[in-house]
Amino acid sequence: MSESFSGGCQCGAVRFRVEGPVHHASICNCRMCQKAFGNLMAPFASFKSPVEWTRGKPMLFRSSQAVQRGFCNKCGTPLTYQVGDGNPALAIGAFDRVNEIIPTIEFARENRHPTMNNLDT
């Protein structure tokens, strides 16, 4: 039996469930992800299993020709990153057990905010 993960937006209008294990967990430092999250980076987890939306569904915004981003249209929580018709990656911070998903890949490291280079010291 596979482990399952659940989560949702801050206000609870959108909830999801997905079967594990985590396929990839990453952090992206690109400017589009920074803008979409209003933060220095965007952490995502992807799964081979499809996402089941158990309450509501995210509103979609096409941030580029290739990418759609999902968010709650009530509270604004960023929820998904999706290329094409594949499974969306899910925002790690939206999971109920957020500490169980550890990013192991970092994208756009050349755009990493300088503050992040000094946090480990």
Short mmCIF file of N, CA, C and O in Angstrom, two decimals:
data_model
loop_
_atom_site.label_atom_id
_atom_site.label_comp_id
_atom_site.label_asym_id
_atom_site.label_seq_id
_atom_site.Cartn_x
_atom_site.Cartn_y
_atom_site.Cartn_z
N MET A 1 0.85 -1.17 0.00
CA MET A 1 0.00 0.00 0.00
C MET A 1 0.89 1.24 0.00
O MET A 1 1.83 1.37 0.78
N SER A 2 0.59 2.17 -0.87
CA SER A 2 1.38 3.38 -1.03
C SER A 2 1.00 4.44 0.00
O SER A 2 -0.15 4.52 0.43
N GLU A 3 1.98 5.23 0.39
CA GLU A 3 1.70 6.34 1.30
C GLU A 3 0.94 7.43 0.54
O GLU A 3 1.17 7.65 -0.64
N SER A 4 0.04 8.10 1.22
CA SER A 4 -0.66 9.21 0.56
C SER A 4 -0.34 10.51 1.29
O SER A 4 0.00 10.51 2.47
N PHE A 5 -0.43 11.59 0.54
CA PHE A 5 -0.18 12.93 1.06
C PHE A 5 -1.41 13.78 0.78
O PHE A 5 -2.05 13.62 -0.26
N SER A 6 -1.73 14.66 1.71
CA SER A 6 -2.86 15.57 1.51
C SER A 6 -2.43 16.98 1.83
O SER A 6 -1.39 17.21 2.47
N GLY A 7 -3.24 17.92 1.41
CA GLY A 7 -2.93 19.32 1.69
C GLY A 7 -4.00 20.21 1.11
O GLY A 7 -5.05 19.75 0.67
N GLY A 8 -3.73 21.49 1.11
CA GLY A 8 -4.68 22.45 0.57
C GLY A 8 -4.24 23.87 0.80
O GLY A 8 -3.16 24.14 1.33
N CYS A 9 -5.12 24.77 0.45
CA CYS A 9 -4.83 26.20 0.58
C CYS A 9 -5.03 26.67 2.02
O CYS A 9 -5.52 25.93 2.87
N GLN A 10 -4.69 27.92 2.27
CA GLN A 10 -4.79 28.48 3.62
C GLN A 10 -6.22 28.55 4.13
O GLN A 10 -6.48 28.27 5.30
N CYS A 11 -7.17 28.88 3.27
CA CYS A 11 -8.56 29.03 3.74
C CYS A 11 -9.35 27.73 3.73
O CYS A 11 -10.45 27.67 4.27
N GLY A 12 -8.82 26.68 3.09
CA GLY A 12 -9.50 25.39 3.06
C GLY A 12 -10.47 25.20 1.90
O GLY A 12 -11.09 24.15 1.80
N ALA A 13 -10.59 26.17 1.02
CA ALA A 13 -11.51 26.04 -0.11
C ALA A 13 -11.04 25.01 -1.13
O ALA A 13 -11.84 24.44 -1.85
N VAL A 14 -9.73 24.79 -1.21
CA VAL A 14 -9.15 23.81 -2.14
C VAL A 14 -8.34 22.81 -1.33
O VAL A 14 -7.49 23.18 -0.53
N ARG A 15 -8.63 21.53 -1.52
CA ARG A 15 -7.91 20.44 -0.85
C ARG A 15 -7.53 19.40 -1.90
O ARG A 15 -8.24 19.21 -2.89
N PHE A 16 -6.43 18.71 -1.66
CA PHE A 16 -5.97 17.67 -2.58
C PHE A 16 -5.44 16.47 -1.82
O PHE A 16 -5.16 16.53 -0.63
N ARG A 17 -5.31 15.38 -2.56
CA ARG A 17 -4.72 14.14 -2.05
C ARG A 17 -3.96 13.51 -3.21
O ARG A 17 -4.41 13.56 -4.36
N VAL A 18 -2.79 12.93 -2.91
CA VAL A 18 -2.00 12.27 -3.94
C VAL A 18 -1.27 11.09 -3.31
O VAL A 18 -0.88 11.13 -2.14
N GLU A 19 -1.14 10.02 -4.07
CA GLU A 19 -0.44 8.83 -3.60
C GLU A 19 1.06 9.01 -3.78
O GLU A 19 1.51 9.51 -4.80
N GLY A 20 1.83 8.58 -2.76
CA GLY A 20 3.28 8.67 -2.81
C GLY A 20 3.86 7.47 -3.51
O GLY A 20 3.12 6.63 -4.00
N PRO A 21 5.14 7.37 -3.56
CA PRO A 21 6.12 8.26 -2.95
C PRO A 21 6.32 9.53 -3.77
O PRO A 21 5.89 9.62 -4.92
N VAL A 22 7.01 10.50 -3.17
CA VAL A 22 7.36 11.71 -3.89
C VAL A 22 8.31 11.33 -5.02
O VAL A 22 9.27 10.59 -4.81
N HIS A 23 8.02 11.80 -6.21
CA HIS A 23 8.88 11.53 -7.37
C HIS A 23 10.07 12.49 -7.38
O HIS A 23 11.21 12.06 -7.47
N HIS A 24 9.81 13.79 -7.29
CA HIS A 24 10.84 14.82 -7.19
C HIS A 24 10.37 15.88 -6.20
O HIS A 24 9.19 16.22 -6.18
N ALA A 25 11.28 16.42 -5.44
CA ALA A 25 11.01 17.59 -4.60
C ALA A 25 12.10 18.59 -4.91
O ALA A 25 13.29 18.26 -4.87
N SER A 26 11.70 19.80 -5.26
CA SER A 26 12.66 20.78 -5.74
C SER A 26 12.37 22.18 -5.23
O SER A 26 11.29 22.45 -4.71
N ILE A 27 13.37 23.03 -5.42
CA ILE A 27 13.24 24.45 -5.16
C ILE A 27 13.60 25.14 -6.46
O ILE A 27 14.60 24.81 -7.09
N CYS A 28 12.79 26.12 -6.87
CA CYS A 28 13.09 26.90 -8.07
C CYS A 28 13.33 28.35 -7.68
O CYS A 28 12.54 28.94 -6.93
N ASN A 29 14.40 28.91 -8.20
CA ASN A 29 14.78 30.29 -7.93
C ASN A 29 14.51 31.22 -9.11
O ASN A 29 14.93 32.38 -9.09
N CYS A 30 13.86 30.74 -10.17
CA CYS A 30 13.65 31.60 -11.34
C CYS A 30 12.72 32.77 -10.99
O CYS A 30 11.96 32.71 -10.03
N ARG A 31 12.80 33.84 -11.76
CA ARG A 31 12.01 35.03 -11.47
C ARG A 31 10.51 34.76 -11.54
O ARG A 31 9.75 35.32 -10.76
N MET A 32 10.06 33.90 -12.46
CA MET A 32 8.62 33.62 -12.53
C MET A 32 8.15 32.93 -11.26
O MET A 32 7.09 33.26 -10.74
N CYS A 33 8.91 31.98 -10.74
CA CYS A 33 8.52 31.31 -9.50
C CYS A 33 8.58 32.27 -8.32
O CYS A 33 7.71 32.26 -7.45
N GLN A 34 9.61 33.11 -8.28
CA GLN A 34 9.70 34.10 -7.21
C GLN A 34 8.47 35.02 -7.23
O GLN A 34 7.88 35.30 -6.18
N LYS A 35 8.09 35.48 -8.40
CA LYS A 35 6.92 36.36 -8.51
C LYS A 35 5.63 35.62 -8.14
O LYS A 35 4.79 36.15 -7.43
N ALA A 36 5.48 34.38 -8.63
CA ALA A 36 4.26 33.62 -8.38
C ALA A 36 4.05 33.36 -6.88
O ALA A 36 2.92 33.34 -6.41
N PHE A 37 5.15 33.18 -6.14
CA PHE A 37 5.06 32.90 -4.72
C PHE A 37 5.23 34.15 -3.87
O PHE A 37 5.01 34.12 -2.67
N GLY A 38 5.67 35.26 -4.49
CA GLY A 38 5.96 36.46 -3.72
C GLY A 38 7.04 36.17 -2.69
O GLY A 38 6.98 36.63 -1.55
N ASN A 39 8.02 35.37 -3.11
CA ASN A 39 9.03 34.88 -2.18
C ASN A 39 10.36 34.73 -2.89
O ASN A 39 10.46 34.95 -4.09
N LEU A 40 11.39 34.32 -2.17
CA LEU A 40 12.72 34.18 -2.74
C LEU A 40 12.87 32.93 -3.60
O LEU A 40 13.78 32.83 -4.41
N MET A 41 11.98 31.96 -3.40
CA MET A 41 12.03 30.70 -4.13
C MET A 41 10.64 30.05 -4.10
O MET A 41 9.76 30.51 -3.37
N ALA A 42 10.49 29.01 -4.89
CA ALA A 42 9.25 28.24 -4.89
C ALA A 42 9.59 26.76 -4.73
O ALA A 42 10.31 26.20 -5.55
N PRO A 43 9.11 26.11 -3.66
CA PRO A 43 9.35 24.68 -3.46
C PRO A 43 8.18 23.83 -3.99
O PRO A 43 7.02 24.14 -3.72
N PHE A 44 8.50 22.80 -4.76
CA PHE A 44 7.47 21.94 -5.36
C PHE A 44 7.78 20.47 -5.15
O PHE A 44 8.95 20.09 -5.09
N ALA A 45 6.74 19.65 -5.11
CA ALA A 45 6.87 18.20 -5.09
C ALA A 45 6.04 17.64 -6.23
O ALA A 45 4.91 18.08 -6.46
N SER A 46 6.61 16.68 -6.93
CA SER A 46 5.87 16.03 -8.01
C SER A 46 5.72 14.54 -7.69
O SER A 46 6.53 13.96 -6.97
N PHE A 47 4.67 13.98 -8.22
CA PHE A 47 4.32 12.57 -7.99
C PHE A 47 4.00 11.93 -9.33
O PHE A 47 3.56 12.60 -10.26
N LYS A 48 4.19 10.62 -9.42
CA LYS A 48 3.80 9.91 -10.63
C LYS A 48 2.29 9.69 -10.66
O LYS A 48 1.68 9.59 -11.71
N SER A 49 1.68 9.63 -9.49
CA SER A 49 0.23 9.44 -9.38
C SER A 49 -0.50 10.75 -9.66
O SER A 49 0.01 11.82 -9.35
N PRO A 50 -1.71 10.68 -10.21
CA PRO A 50 -2.48 11.90 -10.45
C PRO A 50 -2.96 12.54 -9.13
O PRO A 50 -3.16 11.85 -8.13
N VAL A 51 -3.12 13.83 -9.16
CA VAL A 51 -3.64 14.58 -8.01
C VAL A 51 -5.15 14.43 -7.98
O VAL A 51 -5.82 14.57 -9.00
N GLU A 52 -5.69 14.13 -6.82
CA GLU A 52 -7.15 14.08 -6.62
C GLU A 52 -7.55 15.35 -5.87
O GLU A 52 -7.07 15.61 -4.77
N TRP A 53 -8.41 16.15 -6.47
CA TRP A 53 -8.90 17.37 -5.82
C TRP A 53 -10.11 16.97 -4.99
O TRP A 53 -11.14 16.59 -5.51
N THR A 54 -9.96 17.00 -3.67
CA THR A 54 -11.01 16.51 -2.77
C THR A 54 -11.99 17.62 -2.35
O THR A 54 -13.06 17.32 -1.84
N ARG A 55 -11.61 18.87 -2.51
CA ARG A 55 -12.51 20.00 -2.27
C ARG A 55 -12.08 21.13 -3.19
O ARG A 55 -10.95 21.58 -3.15
N GLY A 56 -12.99 21.60 -3.99
CA GLY A 56 -12.67 22.69 -4.91
C GLY A 56 -11.58 22.30 -5.90
O GLY A 56 -11.15 21.15 -5.96
N LYS A 57 -11.17 23.27 -6.69
CA LYS A 57 -10.07 23.10 -7.64
C LYS A 57 -9.35 24.43 -7.74
O LYS A 57 -9.97 25.48 -7.58
N PRO A 58 -8.06 24.38 -8.04
CA PRO A 58 -7.35 25.65 -8.18
C PRO A 58 -7.76 26.39 -9.46
O PRO A 58 -8.14 25.77 -10.45
N MET A 59 -7.70 27.70 -9.39
CA MET A 59 -7.85 28.55 -10.57
C MET A 59 -6.50 28.51 -11.28
O MET A 59 -5.46 28.43 -10.62
N LEU A 60 -6.50 28.54 -12.60
CA LEU A 60 -5.25 28.44 -13.35
C LEU A 60 -4.86 29.78 -13.97
O LEU A 60 -5.71 30.53 -14.45
N PHE A 61 -3.56 30.05 -13.95
CA PHE A 61 -2.99 31.23 -14.57
C PHE A 61 -1.86 30.78 -15.47
O PHE A 61 -0.97 30.03 -15.04
N ARG A 62 -1.89 31.16 -16.75
CA ARG A 62 -0.82 30.79 -17.67
C ARG A 62 0.30 31.82 -17.52
O ARG A 62 0.19 32.95 -17.96
N SER A 63 1.40 31.41 -16.86
CA SER A 63 2.51 32.33 -16.60
C SER A 63 3.51 32.40 -17.76
O SER A 63 4.33 33.30 -17.80
N SER A 64 3.43 31.45 -18.66
CA SER A 64 4.24 31.46 -19.88
C SER A 64 3.54 30.58 -20.91
O SER A 64 2.52 29.96 -20.60
N GLN A 65 4.09 30.52 -22.09
CA GLN A 65 3.47 29.70 -23.12
C GLN A 65 3.42 28.23 -22.72
O GLN A 65 2.49 27.51 -23.06
N ALA A 66 4.38 27.79 -21.90
CA ALA A 66 4.46 26.37 -21.54
C ALA A 66 3.89 26.04 -20.16
O ALA A 66 3.56 24.89 -19.90
N VAL A 67 3.75 27.03 -19.28
CA VAL A 67 3.45 26.75 -17.87
C VAL A 67 2.13 27.36 -17.42
O VAL A 67 1.82 28.51 -17.72
N GLN A 68 1.36 26.55 -16.67
CA GLN A 68 0.18 27.03 -15.96
C GLN A 68 0.44 26.88 -14.47
O GLN A 68 1.02 25.89 -14.03
N ARG A 69 -0.02 27.85 -13.69
CA ARG A 69 0.12 27.81 -12.24
C ARG A 69 -1.27 27.84 -11.63
O ARG A 69 -2.13 28.59 -12.07
N GLY A 70 -1.46 27.02 -10.62
CA GLY A 70 -2.75 26.95 -9.95
C GLY A 70 -2.69 27.63 -8.59
O GLY A 70 -1.67 27.58 -7.90
N PHE A 71 -3.78 28.28 -8.22
CA PHE A 71 -3.87 28.98 -6.95
C PHE A 71 -5.32 28.98 -6.48
O PHE A 71 -6.24 28.79 -7.26
N CYS A 72 -5.52 29.21 -5.18
CA CYS A 72 -6.87 29.33 -4.65
C CYS A 72 -7.41 30.71 -5.01
O CYS A 72 -6.77 31.72 -4.73
N ASN A 73 -8.58 30.75 -5.61
CA ASN A 73 -9.15 32.05 -5.99
C ASN A 73 -9.82 32.76 -4.83
O ASN A 73 -10.28 33.89 -4.97
N LYS A 74 -9.85 32.15 -3.65
CA LYS A 74 -10.41 32.81 -2.46
C LYS A 74 -9.32 33.42 -1.58
O LYS A 74 -9.43 34.56 -1.14
N CYS A 75 -8.23 32.68 -1.32
CA CYS A 75 -7.18 33.21 -0.42
C CYS A 75 -5.86 33.49 -1.13
O CYS A 75 -4.97 34.10 -0.55
N GLY A 76 -5.71 33.04 -2.37
CA GLY A 76 -4.50 33.33 -3.15
C GLY A 76 -3.35 32.37 -2.96
O GLY A 76 -2.29 32.55 -3.56
N THR A 77 -3.50 31.32 -2.16
CA THR A 77 -2.40 30.38 -1.92
C THR A 77 -1.92 29.77 -3.24
O THR A 77 -2.71 29.18 -3.97
N PRO A 78 -0.61 29.86 -3.55
CA PRO A 78 -0.06 29.16 -4.72
C PRO A 78 -0.12 27.65 -4.47
O PRO A 78 0.26 27.18 -3.40
N LEU A 79 -0.58 26.89 -5.46
CA LEU A 79 -0.77 25.45 -5.26
C LEU A 79 -0.07 24.56 -6.28
O LEU A 79 0.42 23.50 -5.91
N THR A 80 -0.03 24.96 -7.55
CA THR A 80 0.51 24.04 -8.57
C THR A 80 1.40 24.74 -9.59
O THR A 80 1.32 25.94 -9.80
N TYR A 81 2.20 23.91 -10.23
CA TYR A 81 3.03 24.29 -11.37
C TYR A 81 2.85 23.15 -12.37
O TYR A 81 3.08 21.99 -12.03
N GLN A 82 2.44 23.48 -13.59
CA GLN A 82 2.14 22.41 -14.55
C GLN A 82 2.63 22.78 -15.94
O GLN A 82 2.34 23.86 -16.45
N VAL A 83 3.39 21.86 -16.54
CA VAL A 83 3.84 21.99 -17.92
C VAL A 83 2.99 21.05 -18.75
O VAL A 83 2.92 19.85 -18.47
N GLY A 84 2.33 21.57 -19.76
CA GLY A 84 1.51 20.74 -20.64
C GLY A 84 0.36 20.09 -19.90
O GLY A 84 -0.21 20.66 -18.97
N ASP A 85 0.04 18.85 -20.31
CA ASP A 85 -1.10 18.13 -19.73
C ASP A 85 -0.69 17.13 -18.66
O ASP A 85 -1.52 16.36 -18.19
N GLY A 86 0.56 17.13 -18.26
CA GLY A 86 1.03 16.18 -17.25
C GLY A 86 0.51 16.50 -15.87
O GLY A 86 -0.25 17.45 -15.66
N ASN A 87 0.91 15.69 -14.91
CA ASN A 87 0.54 15.93 -13.52
C ASN A 87 1.14 17.26 -13.06
O ASN A 87 2.30 17.54 -13.35
N PRO A 88 0.40 18.04 -12.30
CA PRO A 88 0.99 19.27 -11.76
C PRO A 88 1.92 18.95 -10.59
O PRO A 88 1.68 18.01 -9.84
N ALA A 89 2.96 19.74 -10.45
CA ALA A 89 3.77 19.70 -9.23
C ALA A 89 3.00 20.51 -8.20
O ALA A 89 2.29 21.47 -8.54
N LEU A 90 3.10 20.13 -6.94
CA LEU A 90 2.34 20.77 -5.86
C LEU A 90 3.27 21.57 -4.96
O LEU A 90 4.39 21.13 -4.66
N ALA A 91 2.81 22.72 -4.52
CA ALA A 91 3.59 23.56 -3.62
C ALA A 91 3.82 22.82 -2.30
O ALA A 91 2.86 22.41 -1.64
N ILE A 92 5.07 22.66 -1.92
CA ILE A 92 5.39 21.90 -0.71
C ILE A 92 4.73 22.51 0.52
O ILE A 92 4.24 21.81 1.40
N GLY A 93 4.69 23.82 0.61
CA GLY A 93 4.10 24.48 1.77
C GLY A 93 2.61 24.24 1.93
O GLY A 93 2.05 24.47 3.00
N ALA A 94 1.95 23.74 0.89
CA ALA A 94 0.51 23.47 0.96
C ALA A 94 0.18 22.09 1.53
O ALA A 94 -0.98 21.79 1.81
N PHE A 95 1.20 21.25 1.73
CA PHE A 95 0.95 19.91 2.27
C PHE A 95 0.68 19.96 3.77
O PHE A 95 1.22 20.80 4.48
N ASP A 96 -0.14 19.05 4.26
CA ASP A 96 -0.45 18.98 5.69
C ASP A 96 0.79 18.58 6.49
O ASP A 96 1.01 19.10 7.58
N ARG A 97 1.58 17.65 5.97
CA ARG A 97 2.79 17.18 6.65
C ARG A 97 4.01 17.71 5.90
O ARG A 97 4.80 16.96 5.33
N VAL A 98 4.14 19.00 5.90
CA VAL A 98 5.14 19.70 5.10
C VAL A 98 6.56 19.23 5.41
O VAL A 98 7.40 19.16 4.50
N ASN A 99 6.87 18.87 6.63
CA ASN A 99 8.23 18.48 6.99
C ASN A 99 8.64 17.10 6.46
O ASN A 99 9.80 16.73 6.57
N GLU A 100 7.70 16.37 5.88
CA GLU A 100 8.02 15.05 5.33
C GLU A 100 8.50 15.12 3.88
O GLU A 100 8.90 14.10 3.32
N ILE A 101 8.46 16.30 3.28
CA ILE A 101 8.88 16.44 1.89
C ILE A 101 10.12 17.34 1.86
O ILE A 101 10.03 18.53 2.16
N ILE A 102 11.25 16.75 1.51
CA ILE A 102 12.53 17.44 1.55
C ILE A 102 13.03 17.65 0.12
O ILE A 102 13.29 16.68 -0.60
N PRO A 103 13.17 18.90 -0.32
CA PRO A 103 13.71 19.15 -1.67
C PRO A 103 15.14 18.62 -1.80
O PRO A 103 15.95 18.74 -0.88
N THR A 104 15.41 18.00 -2.95
CA THR A 104 16.74 17.47 -3.24
C THR A 104 17.32 18.05 -4.53
O THR A 104 18.45 17.72 -4.89
N ILE A 105 16.55 18.88 -5.22
CA ILE A 105 16.97 19.48 -6.49
C ILE A 105 16.74 20.98 -6.38
O ILE A 105 15.73 21.42 -5.83
N GLU A 106 17.67 21.77 -6.94
CA GLU A 106 17.51 23.21 -6.96
C GLU A 106 17.66 23.70 -8.40
O GLU A 106 18.67 23.41 -9.04
N PHE A 107 16.65 24.41 -8.90
CA PHE A 107 16.68 24.95 -10.25
C PHE A 107 16.99 26.45 -10.22
O PHE A 107 16.69 27.12 -9.25
N ALA A 108 17.54 26.93 -11.33
CA ALA A 108 17.86 28.35 -11.50
C ALA A 108 18.74 28.87 -10.36
O ALA A 108 18.55 29.97 -9.86
N ARG A 109 19.69 28.06 -9.97
CA ARG A 109 20.58 28.42 -8.86
C ARG A 109 21.31 29.74 -9.13
O ARG A 109 21.63 30.48 -8.20
N GLU A 110 21.56 30.04 -10.40
CA GLU A 110 22.23 31.29 -10.74
C GLU A 110 21.40 32.52 -10.36
O GLU A 110 21.91 33.62 -10.25
N ASN A 111 20.12 32.30 -10.12
CA ASN A 111 19.23 33.40 -9.72
C ASN A 111 18.90 33.34 -8.23
O ASN A 111 18.02 34.04 -7.75
N ARG A 112 19.58 32.48 -7.51
CA ARG A 112 19.36 32.34 -6.06
C ARG A 112 19.58 33.70 -5.38
O ARG A 112 20.57 34.37 -5.65
N HIS A 113 18.68 34.06 -4.50
CA HIS A 113 18.82 35.33 -3.77
C HIS A 113 20.06 35.26 -2.88
O HIS A 113 20.30 34.25 -2.22
N PRO A 114 20.87 36.33 -2.85
CA PRO A 114 22.12 36.30 -2.06
C PRO A 114 21.92 35.94 -0.59
O PRO A 114 22.81 35.33 0.02
N THR A 115 20.80 36.28 -0.02
CA THR A 115 20.53 35.95 1.37
C THR A 115 20.62 34.44 1.63
O THR A 115 21.08 34.01 2.68
N MET A 116 20.20 33.65 0.66
CA MET A 116 20.15 32.21 0.84
C MET A 116 21.54 31.59 0.96
O MET A 116 21.69 30.52 1.52
N ASN A 117 22.58 32.27 0.46
CA ASN A 117 23.94 31.73 0.54
C ASN A 117 24.51 31.79 1.94
O ASN A 117 25.48 31.11 2.24
N ASN A 118 23.95 32.60 2.81
CA ASN A 118 24.50 32.80 4.16
C ASN A 118 23.67 32.16 5.25
O ASN A 118 24.03 32.29 6.43
N LEU A 119 22.60 31.52 4.94
CA LEU A 119 21.71 31.00 5.99
C LEU A 119 22.25 29.75 6.67
O LEU A 119 21.87 29.46 7.79
N ASP A 120 23.13 29.03 6.03
CA ASP A 120 23.66 27.80 6.62
C ASP A 120 24.79 28.05 7.60
O ASP A 120 25.22 27.15 8.30
N THR A 121 25.30 29.26 7.68
CA THR A 121 26.46 29.54 8.52
C THR A 121 26.07 29.94 9.93
O THR A 121 24.99 30.27 10.24
#
